[in-house]
């Protein structure tokens, strides 16, 4: 079984390894010149926001002497070591940008080369195509605008008045970085709030605390975790930030030990959402007006799979229904690894997805009939909408612990079938 794997970040590497382990013949395509995906080219201060024990691949633990939250450069090295340890580099064609994938399956690259495969796994990630506010805010802005995707070091902010828009992990990291070089306090604007979780709770990594209650129903886990969070840091409103839009485990929390420190010291100042842009100034919804030199849009990413026809993806790739968030409902020889948004770390999730794909392509896993796959996918979507709401990319949402456990059970069920 020859399988094309598109992408050599964490998802692609895990997939190539799982396919090799299962006796398949994977061929990886990576437009960059090395394994690791986005981890090889990101901002200098980035560290894991999930602890190493909850992030590492089960098949390749991170070094015991590493800190709980390793830097991006260490993670990039870890992925390179993972590729080298299991001989994945030999299966991957670096510098090959896939431009078209057509039924058959024919893979075409930017240099015009084509090759046929029995199956395709899409593992190109979804945190690389920046999403900007749409529609844009009224008015014009005279200063510099940039997306968080393009940020590397805080020197770009030196002696400038900076506004960061967003409440995710990148927004918080960039606001903290900028607060050490910017002119005056950094402004942090958001229309909706999120829960802010410190990296440590009661002397342990916060997600390890969450893992200890992983077997409980999510509503009970939510109540326990929110109580612990209130005791540890209090609600975001106490720091001048907007109230979270939903409960913990319903919207993605921001994990940061430093943002609240910089806010309480006046180096980062919260602002509500933007009302309009006014030349060298920004007007906020509460009427506040601030002079700004640089706006950083930390407004997330859109799912972009440019090499597949909309016939396969539908009008919005992020709404693509997949059986177990892996197999295309019309043709399971087209699979996706990493097209999900986890409540926890991504690496164990893509590792479990990769093992499911490999079991199927090796012939040791049988999928249920097509109508049963569709019903199961519909049930999963209804549950996701009930938990996360219809506007929060519910197709992509997975609960870290329960989803990984479910994929393990799915592999066993498929072997029985």
Short mmCIF file of N, CA and C in Angstrom, two decimals, residues 231-383:
data_model
loop_
_atom_site.label_atom_id
_atom_site.label_comp_id
_atom_site.label_asym_id
_atom_site.label_seq_id
_atom_site.Cartn_x
_atom_site.Cartn_y
_atom_site.Cartn_z
N UNK A 231 -9.67 29.76 42.79
CA UNK A 231 -8.85 29.82 44.01
C UNK A 231 -7.44 30.30 43.68
N UNK A 232 -6.90 29.82 42.56
CA UNK A 232 -5.51 30.10 42.23
C UNK A 232 -5.30 31.52 41.72
N UNK A 233 -6.13 31.98 40.78
CA UNK A 233 -5.87 33.28 40.14
C UNK A 233 -7.08 34.20 40.10
N UNK A 234 -8.27 33.69 40.35
CA UNK A 234 -9.45 34.53 40.26
C UNK A 234 -9.91 34.67 38.81
N UNK A 235 -11.05 35.33 38.58
CA UNK A 235 -11.58 35.48 37.23
C UNK A 235 -10.82 36.53 36.43
N UNK A 236 -10.82 36.44 35.11
CA UNK A 236 -10.12 37.44 34.27
C UNK A 236 -10.61 38.86 34.52
N UNK A 237 -11.90 39.02 34.87
CA UNK A 237 -12.45 40.35 35.09
C UNK A 237 -11.70 41.09 36.21
N UNK A 238 -11.15 40.34 37.15
CA UNK A 238 -10.40 40.97 38.24
C UNK A 238 -9.20 41.75 37.72
N UNK A 239 -8.73 41.38 36.53
CA UNK A 239 -7.56 42.02 35.94
C UNK A 239 -7.92 43.01 34.83
N UNK A 240 -9.21 43.30 34.71
CA UNK A 240 -9.65 44.24 33.69
C UNK A 240 -9.89 43.61 32.34
N UNK A 241 -9.83 42.29 32.26
CA UNK A 241 -10.07 41.58 31.01
C UNK A 241 -11.55 41.22 30.89
N UNK A 242 -12.05 41.02 29.67
CA UNK A 242 -13.46 40.65 29.51
C UNK A 242 -13.75 39.27 30.07
N UNK A 243 -14.99 39.07 30.47
CA UNK A 243 -15.42 37.77 31.00
C UNK A 243 -15.33 36.71 29.91
N UNK A 244 -14.96 35.48 30.27
CA UNK A 244 -14.93 34.40 29.28
C UNK A 244 -16.30 34.20 28.63
N UNK A 245 -16.26 33.88 27.35
CA UNK A 245 -17.50 33.68 26.61
C UNK A 245 -18.22 32.41 27.04
N UNK A 246 -17.47 31.41 27.42
CA UNK A 246 -18.05 30.13 27.86
C UNK A 246 -17.27 29.57 29.02
N UNK A 247 -17.68 28.41 29.48
CA UNK A 247 -16.99 27.78 30.59
C UNK A 247 -15.66 27.17 30.19
N UNK A 248 -14.85 26.87 31.19
CA UNK A 248 -13.60 26.17 30.95
C UNK A 248 -13.90 24.82 30.30
N UNK A 249 -13.08 24.43 29.33
CA UNK A 249 -13.27 23.23 28.51
C UNK A 249 -14.34 23.44 27.44
N UNK A 250 -14.90 24.67 27.35
CA UNK A 250 -15.83 24.98 26.27
C UNK A 250 -15.22 25.97 25.29
N UNK A 251 -14.48 26.94 25.79
CA UNK A 251 -13.65 27.73 24.89
C UNK A 251 -12.19 27.45 25.25
N UNK A 252 -11.32 27.63 24.28
CA UNK A 252 -9.93 27.24 24.48
C UNK A 252 -9.28 28.21 25.46
N UNK A 253 -8.75 27.74 26.59
CA UNK A 253 -8.13 28.66 27.54
C UNK A 253 -6.79 29.16 27.02
N UNK A 254 -6.35 30.27 27.58
CA UNK A 254 -5.01 30.77 27.31
C UNK A 254 -4.13 30.37 28.49
N UNK A 255 -2.99 29.78 28.18
CA UNK A 255 -2.08 29.29 29.22
C UNK A 255 -0.90 30.26 29.32
N UNK A 256 -0.81 30.95 30.44
CA UNK A 256 0.26 31.94 30.59
C UNK A 256 0.53 32.19 32.06
N UNK A 257 1.81 32.23 32.42
CA UNK A 257 2.22 32.61 33.76
C UNK A 257 2.55 34.10 33.84
N UNK A 258 2.69 34.76 32.69
CA UNK A 258 3.27 36.10 32.67
C UNK A 258 2.30 37.21 32.35
N UNK A 259 1.21 36.94 31.66
CA UNK A 259 0.35 38.05 31.22
C UNK A 259 -0.28 38.76 32.42
N UNK A 260 -0.75 38.03 33.42
CA UNK A 260 -1.39 38.68 34.56
C UNK A 260 -0.36 39.50 35.35
N UNK A 261 0.86 39.01 35.42
CA UNK A 261 1.94 39.75 36.08
C UNK A 261 2.16 41.09 35.38
N UNK A 262 2.22 41.09 34.05
CA UNK A 262 2.48 42.33 33.33
C UNK A 262 1.28 43.28 33.42
N UNK A 263 0.06 42.72 33.48
CA UNK A 263 -1.12 43.57 33.64
C UNK A 263 -1.12 44.22 35.02
N UNK A 264 -0.87 43.44 36.05
CA UNK A 264 -0.91 43.99 37.41
C UNK A 264 0.21 45.00 37.66
N UNK A 265 1.25 44.98 36.82
CA UNK A 265 2.32 45.95 36.94
C UNK A 265 2.14 47.13 35.98
N UNK A 266 1.03 47.14 35.26
CA UNK A 266 0.74 48.27 34.37
C UNK A 266 1.50 48.28 33.07
N UNK A 267 2.22 47.19 32.76
CA UNK A 267 3.00 47.14 31.52
C UNK A 267 2.16 46.67 30.34
N UNK A 268 1.06 45.99 30.61
CA UNK A 268 0.06 45.64 29.61
C UNK A 268 -1.28 46.15 30.13
N UNK A 269 -2.02 46.85 29.27
CA UNK A 269 -3.29 47.45 29.67
C UNK A 269 -4.42 46.89 28.82
N UNK A 270 -5.41 46.26 29.44
CA UNK A 270 -6.54 45.71 28.66
C UNK A 270 -7.39 46.80 28.03
N UNK A 271 -7.91 46.50 26.86
CA UNK A 271 -8.87 47.35 26.17
C UNK A 271 -9.98 46.45 25.64
N UNK A 272 -11.19 46.99 25.50
CA UNK A 272 -12.27 46.20 24.88
C UNK A 272 -12.06 46.08 23.37
N UNK A 273 -13.07 45.63 22.67
CA UNK A 273 -12.96 45.49 21.22
C UNK A 273 -12.79 46.81 20.51
N UNK A 274 -12.31 46.75 19.28
CA UNK A 274 -12.10 47.95 18.47
C UNK A 274 -13.43 48.39 17.86
N UNK A 275 -13.67 49.70 17.91
CA UNK A 275 -14.83 50.28 17.23
C UNK A 275 -14.46 50.73 15.82
N UNK A 276 -13.35 51.47 15.71
CA UNK A 276 -12.92 51.93 14.39
C UNK A 276 -11.45 52.37 14.46
N UNK A 277 -10.86 52.50 13.28
CA UNK A 277 -9.50 53.00 13.14
C UNK A 277 -9.58 54.46 12.71
N UNK A 278 -8.67 55.28 13.25
CA UNK A 278 -8.74 56.72 12.98
C UNK A 278 -7.34 57.28 12.78
N UNK A 279 -6.75 56.97 11.63
CA UNK A 279 -5.42 57.48 11.32
C UNK A 279 -4.37 56.92 12.24
N UNK A 280 -3.81 57.76 13.11
CA UNK A 280 -2.78 57.32 14.05
C UNK A 280 -3.38 56.85 15.36
N UNK A 281 -4.70 56.78 15.42
CA UNK A 281 -5.38 56.40 16.66
C UNK A 281 -6.31 55.21 16.43
N UNK A 282 -6.65 54.56 17.55
CA UNK A 282 -7.63 53.48 17.53
C UNK A 282 -8.72 53.84 18.54
N UNK A 283 -9.96 53.71 18.10
CA UNK A 283 -11.10 54.01 18.96
C UNK A 283 -11.73 52.68 19.39
N UNK A 284 -11.91 52.51 20.70
CA UNK A 284 -12.44 51.26 21.23
C UNK A 284 -13.93 51.40 21.55
N UNK A 285 -14.58 50.27 21.78
CA UNK A 285 -16.03 50.27 21.93
C UNK A 285 -16.52 51.00 23.18
N UNK A 286 -15.63 51.22 24.15
CA UNK A 286 -16.03 51.97 25.34
C UNK A 286 -15.76 53.46 25.20
N UNK A 287 -15.33 53.88 24.00
CA UNK A 287 -15.06 55.28 23.76
C UNK A 287 -13.62 55.69 23.99
N UNK A 288 -12.81 54.80 24.55
CA UNK A 288 -11.39 55.09 24.76
C UNK A 288 -10.70 55.28 23.42
N UNK A 289 -9.80 56.26 23.36
CA UNK A 289 -9.02 56.52 22.14
C UNK A 289 -7.54 56.49 22.51
N UNK A 290 -6.75 55.73 21.75
CA UNK A 290 -5.32 55.63 22.01
C UNK A 290 -4.53 55.82 20.73
N UNK A 291 -3.42 56.52 20.85
CA UNK A 291 -2.47 56.62 19.75
C UNK A 291 -1.68 55.31 19.66
N UNK A 292 -1.55 54.79 18.45
CA UNK A 292 -0.92 53.48 18.24
C UNK A 292 -0.01 53.55 17.02
N UNK A 293 1.16 52.93 17.13
CA UNK A 293 2.09 52.85 15.99
C UNK A 293 2.03 51.51 15.27
N UNK A 294 1.76 50.44 16.04
CA UNK A 294 1.77 49.09 15.48
C UNK A 294 0.55 48.33 16.00
N UNK A 295 -0.18 47.68 15.08
CA UNK A 295 -1.25 46.76 15.46
C UNK A 295 -0.82 45.35 15.10
N UNK A 296 -0.86 44.46 16.08
CA UNK A 296 -0.59 43.04 15.85
C UNK A 296 -1.92 42.30 15.90
N UNK A 297 -2.30 41.72 14.78
CA UNK A 297 -3.55 40.95 14.72
C UNK A 297 -3.24 39.51 15.11
N UNK A 298 -3.50 39.17 16.36
CA UNK A 298 -3.33 37.79 16.83
C UNK A 298 -4.70 37.12 16.78
N UNK A 299 -5.22 37.05 15.57
CA UNK A 299 -6.62 36.69 15.34
C UNK A 299 -6.80 35.30 14.73
N UNK A 300 -5.78 34.48 14.88
CA UNK A 300 -5.94 33.08 14.50
C UNK A 300 -5.64 32.79 13.04
N UNK A 301 -6.03 31.58 12.65
CA UNK A 301 -5.70 31.06 11.33
C UNK A 301 -6.93 30.41 10.71
N UNK A 302 -6.92 30.35 9.40
CA UNK A 302 -8.00 29.66 8.70
C UNK A 302 -7.47 28.34 8.17
N UNK A 303 -8.34 27.38 8.09
CA UNK A 303 -7.97 26.09 7.51
C UNK A 303 -7.82 26.28 6.01
N UNK A 304 -6.67 25.90 5.49
CA UNK A 304 -6.39 26.11 4.07
C UNK A 304 -5.76 24.85 3.50
N UNK A 305 -6.45 24.22 2.58
CA UNK A 305 -5.95 23.00 1.92
C UNK A 305 -6.02 23.26 0.42
N UNK A 306 -5.08 24.03 -0.11
CA UNK A 306 -5.20 24.54 -1.48
C UNK A 306 -5.09 23.49 -2.57
N UNK A 307 -4.55 22.32 -2.23
CA UNK A 307 -4.31 21.31 -3.26
C UNK A 307 -5.49 20.37 -3.48
N UNK A 308 -6.54 20.49 -2.67
CA UNK A 308 -7.72 19.65 -2.83
C UNK A 308 -8.88 20.47 -3.39
N UNK A 309 -9.65 19.88 -4.28
CA UNK A 309 -10.81 20.54 -4.87
C UNK A 309 -11.89 20.77 -3.80
N UNK A 310 -12.66 21.87 -3.94
CA UNK A 310 -13.81 22.08 -3.05
C UNK A 310 -14.81 20.93 -3.09
N UNK A 311 -14.77 20.12 -4.16
CA UNK A 311 -15.65 18.95 -4.22
C UNK A 311 -15.39 18.00 -3.05
N UNK A 312 -14.15 17.99 -2.58
CA UNK A 312 -13.78 17.13 -1.45
C UNK A 312 -13.92 17.84 -0.11
N UNK A 313 -13.78 19.16 -0.12
CA UNK A 313 -13.71 19.91 1.14
C UNK A 313 -15.01 20.60 1.51
N UNK A 314 -15.90 20.82 0.53
CA UNK A 314 -17.09 21.58 0.82
C UNK A 314 -16.78 23.07 0.85
N UNK A 315 -17.75 23.90 1.20
CA UNK A 315 -17.53 25.36 1.17
C UNK A 315 -16.53 25.85 2.19
N UNK A 316 -16.41 25.17 3.33
CA UNK A 316 -15.48 25.56 4.38
C UNK A 316 -14.74 24.33 4.89
N UNK A 317 -13.42 24.25 4.66
CA UNK A 317 -12.68 23.06 5.12
C UNK A 317 -12.81 22.79 6.61
N UNK A 318 -12.97 23.85 7.43
CA UNK A 318 -13.07 23.63 8.86
C UNK A 318 -14.39 22.98 9.26
N UNK A 319 -15.34 22.93 8.32
CA UNK A 319 -16.63 22.28 8.57
C UNK A 319 -16.73 20.92 7.90
N UNK A 320 -15.60 20.40 7.43
CA UNK A 320 -15.59 19.12 6.75
C UNK A 320 -15.90 18.00 7.74
N UNK A 321 -16.99 17.25 7.52
CA UNK A 321 -17.27 16.12 8.42
C UNK A 321 -16.36 14.94 8.11
N UNK A 322 -15.78 14.36 9.15
CA UNK A 322 -14.87 13.24 9.00
C UNK A 322 -15.23 12.18 10.03
N UNK A 323 -15.16 10.93 9.64
CA UNK A 323 -15.38 9.85 10.60
C UNK A 323 -14.21 9.79 11.57
N UNK A 324 -14.51 9.92 12.84
CA UNK A 324 -13.50 9.99 13.91
C UNK A 324 -12.50 11.12 13.68
N UNK A 325 -12.91 12.16 12.98
CA UNK A 325 -12.06 13.30 12.62
C UNK A 325 -10.86 12.86 11.79
N UNK A 326 -11.00 11.75 11.07
CA UNK A 326 -9.90 11.20 10.29
C UNK A 326 -10.30 10.89 8.86
N UNK A 327 -11.34 10.07 8.64
CA UNK A 327 -11.63 9.53 7.33
C UNK A 327 -12.72 10.33 6.61
N UNK A 328 -12.46 10.62 5.33
CA UNK A 328 -13.46 11.29 4.50
C UNK A 328 -14.66 10.37 4.36
N UNK A 329 -15.85 10.94 4.49
CA UNK A 329 -17.06 10.11 4.47
C UNK A 329 -17.35 9.52 3.10
N UNK A 330 -16.90 10.17 2.04
CA UNK A 330 -17.16 9.65 0.70
C UNK A 330 -16.13 8.63 0.24
N UNK A 331 -14.92 8.72 0.78
CA UNK A 331 -13.85 7.81 0.34
C UNK A 331 -12.78 7.78 1.43
N UNK A 332 -12.74 6.72 2.24
CA UNK A 332 -11.78 6.67 3.35
C UNK A 332 -10.32 6.53 2.91
N UNK A 333 -10.07 6.34 1.61
CA UNK A 333 -8.68 6.36 1.17
C UNK A 333 -8.10 7.77 1.20
N UNK A 334 -8.98 8.76 1.44
CA UNK A 334 -8.54 10.13 1.72
C UNK A 334 -8.74 10.36 3.21
N UNK A 335 -7.65 10.58 3.92
CA UNK A 335 -7.72 10.75 5.38
C UNK A 335 -7.01 12.04 5.78
N UNK A 336 -7.30 12.47 6.99
CA UNK A 336 -6.74 13.72 7.52
C UNK A 336 -6.19 13.46 8.91
N UNK A 337 -4.98 13.89 9.15
CA UNK A 337 -4.38 13.79 10.48
C UNK A 337 -4.01 15.20 10.91
N UNK A 338 -4.56 15.62 12.04
CA UNK A 338 -4.28 16.95 12.56
C UNK A 338 -5.32 18.00 12.24
N UNK A 339 -6.38 17.63 11.52
CA UNK A 339 -7.43 18.60 11.21
C UNK A 339 -8.43 18.61 12.36
N UNK A 340 -7.96 19.10 13.49
CA UNK A 340 -8.77 19.10 14.71
C UNK A 340 -8.27 20.21 15.62
N UNK A 341 -9.05 20.53 16.63
CA UNK A 341 -8.67 21.50 17.65
C UNK A 341 -8.88 20.83 18.99
N UNK A 342 -7.79 20.52 19.66
CA UNK A 342 -7.82 19.73 20.89
C UNK A 342 -7.88 20.63 22.12
N UNK A 343 -8.51 20.13 23.17
CA UNK A 343 -8.51 20.84 24.45
C UNK A 343 -7.16 20.71 25.15
N UNK A 344 -6.31 19.85 24.65
CA UNK A 344 -4.98 19.65 25.24
C UNK A 344 -3.93 19.68 24.15
N UNK A 345 -2.88 18.92 24.35
CA UNK A 345 -1.76 18.89 23.41
C UNK A 345 -2.17 18.23 22.09
N UNK A 346 -1.43 18.55 21.04
CA UNK A 346 -1.74 18.00 19.71
C UNK A 346 -0.98 16.71 19.42
N UNK A 347 0.25 16.57 19.93
CA UNK A 347 1.08 15.44 19.51
C UNK A 347 0.44 14.08 19.82
N UNK A 348 -0.05 13.83 21.03
CA UNK A 348 -0.67 12.52 21.28
C UNK A 348 -1.93 12.29 20.43
N UNK A 349 -2.62 13.38 20.09
CA UNK A 349 -3.82 13.24 19.26
C UNK A 349 -3.45 12.80 17.86
N UNK A 350 -2.46 13.47 17.25
CA UNK A 350 -2.10 13.09 15.88
C UNK A 350 -1.43 11.72 15.85
N UNK A 351 -0.75 11.37 16.93
CA UNK A 351 -0.15 10.03 17.00
C UNK A 351 -1.24 8.96 16.99
N UNK A 352 -2.31 9.20 17.75
CA UNK A 352 -3.42 8.24 17.78
C UNK A 352 -4.14 8.20 16.44
N UNK A 353 -4.35 9.35 15.82
CA UNK A 353 -4.98 9.39 14.50
C UNK A 353 -4.12 8.64 13.48
N UNK A 354 -2.83 8.85 13.54
CA UNK A 354 -1.92 8.19 12.59
C UNK A 354 -1.97 6.68 12.73
N UNK A 355 -2.05 6.19 13.95
CA UNK A 355 -2.11 4.74 14.16
C UNK A 355 -3.43 4.16 13.63
N UNK A 356 -4.50 4.93 13.73
CA UNK A 356 -5.77 4.48 13.17
C UNK A 356 -5.70 4.41 11.65
N UNK A 357 -5.15 5.44 11.02
CA UNK A 357 -4.97 5.44 9.56
C UNK A 357 -4.12 4.26 9.13
N UNK A 358 -3.02 4.04 9.83
CA UNK A 358 -2.10 2.96 9.46
C UNK A 358 -2.76 1.60 9.59
N UNK A 359 -3.53 1.40 10.66
CA UNK A 359 -4.22 0.12 10.84
C UNK A 359 -5.19 -0.14 9.69
N UNK A 360 -5.87 0.92 9.26
CA UNK A 360 -6.82 0.76 8.14
C UNK A 360 -6.08 0.41 6.85
N UNK A 361 -5.03 1.14 6.55
CA UNK A 361 -4.33 0.90 5.28
C UNK A 361 -3.53 -0.41 5.29
N UNK A 362 -3.19 -0.90 6.47
CA UNK A 362 -2.49 -2.19 6.56
C UNK A 362 -3.46 -3.36 6.49
N UNK A 363 -4.75 -3.08 6.49
CA UNK A 363 -5.74 -4.14 6.39
C UNK A 363 -6.06 -4.85 7.68
N UNK A 364 -5.64 -4.28 8.81
CA UNK A 364 -5.94 -4.91 10.10
C UNK A 364 -7.06 -4.18 10.83
N UNK A 365 -7.65 -3.20 10.17
CA UNK A 365 -8.76 -2.44 10.73
C UNK A 365 -9.84 -2.30 9.67
N UNK A 366 -11.05 -2.71 10.01
CA UNK A 366 -12.18 -2.55 9.10
C UNK A 366 -13.08 -1.43 9.62
N UNK A 367 -13.41 -0.49 8.75
CA UNK A 367 -14.33 0.57 9.13
C UNK A 367 -15.76 0.04 9.11
N UNK A 368 -16.65 0.66 9.88
CA UNK A 368 -18.06 0.28 9.78
C UNK A 368 -18.62 0.70 8.43
N UNK A 369 -19.82 0.24 8.07
CA UNK A 369 -20.42 0.64 6.79
C UNK A 369 -20.56 2.16 6.67
N UNK A 370 -20.67 2.64 5.45
CA UNK A 370 -20.70 4.08 5.19
C UNK A 370 -21.82 4.78 5.94
N UNK A 371 -23.03 4.17 5.98
CA UNK A 371 -24.13 4.84 6.67
C UNK A 371 -23.87 4.91 8.18
N UNK A 372 -23.22 3.90 8.74
CA UNK A 372 -22.89 3.93 10.16
C UNK A 372 -21.82 4.99 10.44
N UNK A 373 -20.88 5.14 9.53
CA UNK A 373 -19.85 6.18 9.69
C UNK A 373 -20.49 7.57 9.69
N UNK A 374 -21.44 7.76 8.81
CA UNK A 374 -22.10 9.07 8.73
C UNK A 374 -22.93 9.34 9.98
N UNK A 375 -23.63 8.33 10.48
CA UNK A 375 -24.43 8.53 11.69
C UNK A 375 -23.53 8.86 12.88
N UNK A 376 -22.41 8.15 12.99
CA UNK A 376 -21.48 8.41 14.10
C UNK A 376 -20.91 9.82 14.01
N UNK A 377 -20.63 10.27 12.79
CA UNK A 377 -20.10 11.62 12.59
C UNK A 377 -21.14 12.67 12.95
N UNK A 378 -22.38 12.42 12.59
CA UNK A 378 -23.47 13.35 12.94
C UNK A 378 -23.66 13.43 14.45
N UNK A 379 -23.58 12.28 15.11
CA UNK A 379 -23.70 12.28 16.58
C UNK A 379 -22.58 13.08 17.23
N UNK A 380 -21.37 12.90 16.72
CA UNK A 380 -20.23 13.62 17.28
C UNK A 380 -20.40 15.12 17.09
N UNK A 381 -20.92 15.52 15.94
CA UNK A 381 -21.13 16.95 15.69
C UNK A 381 -22.20 17.52 16.62
N UNK A 382 -23.28 16.79 16.83
CA UNK A 382 -24.32 17.29 17.75
C UNK A 382 -23.76 17.49 19.16
N UNK A 383 -22.95 16.53 19.60
CA UNK A 383 -22.34 16.65 20.92
C UNK A 383 -21.38 17.84 20.98
#
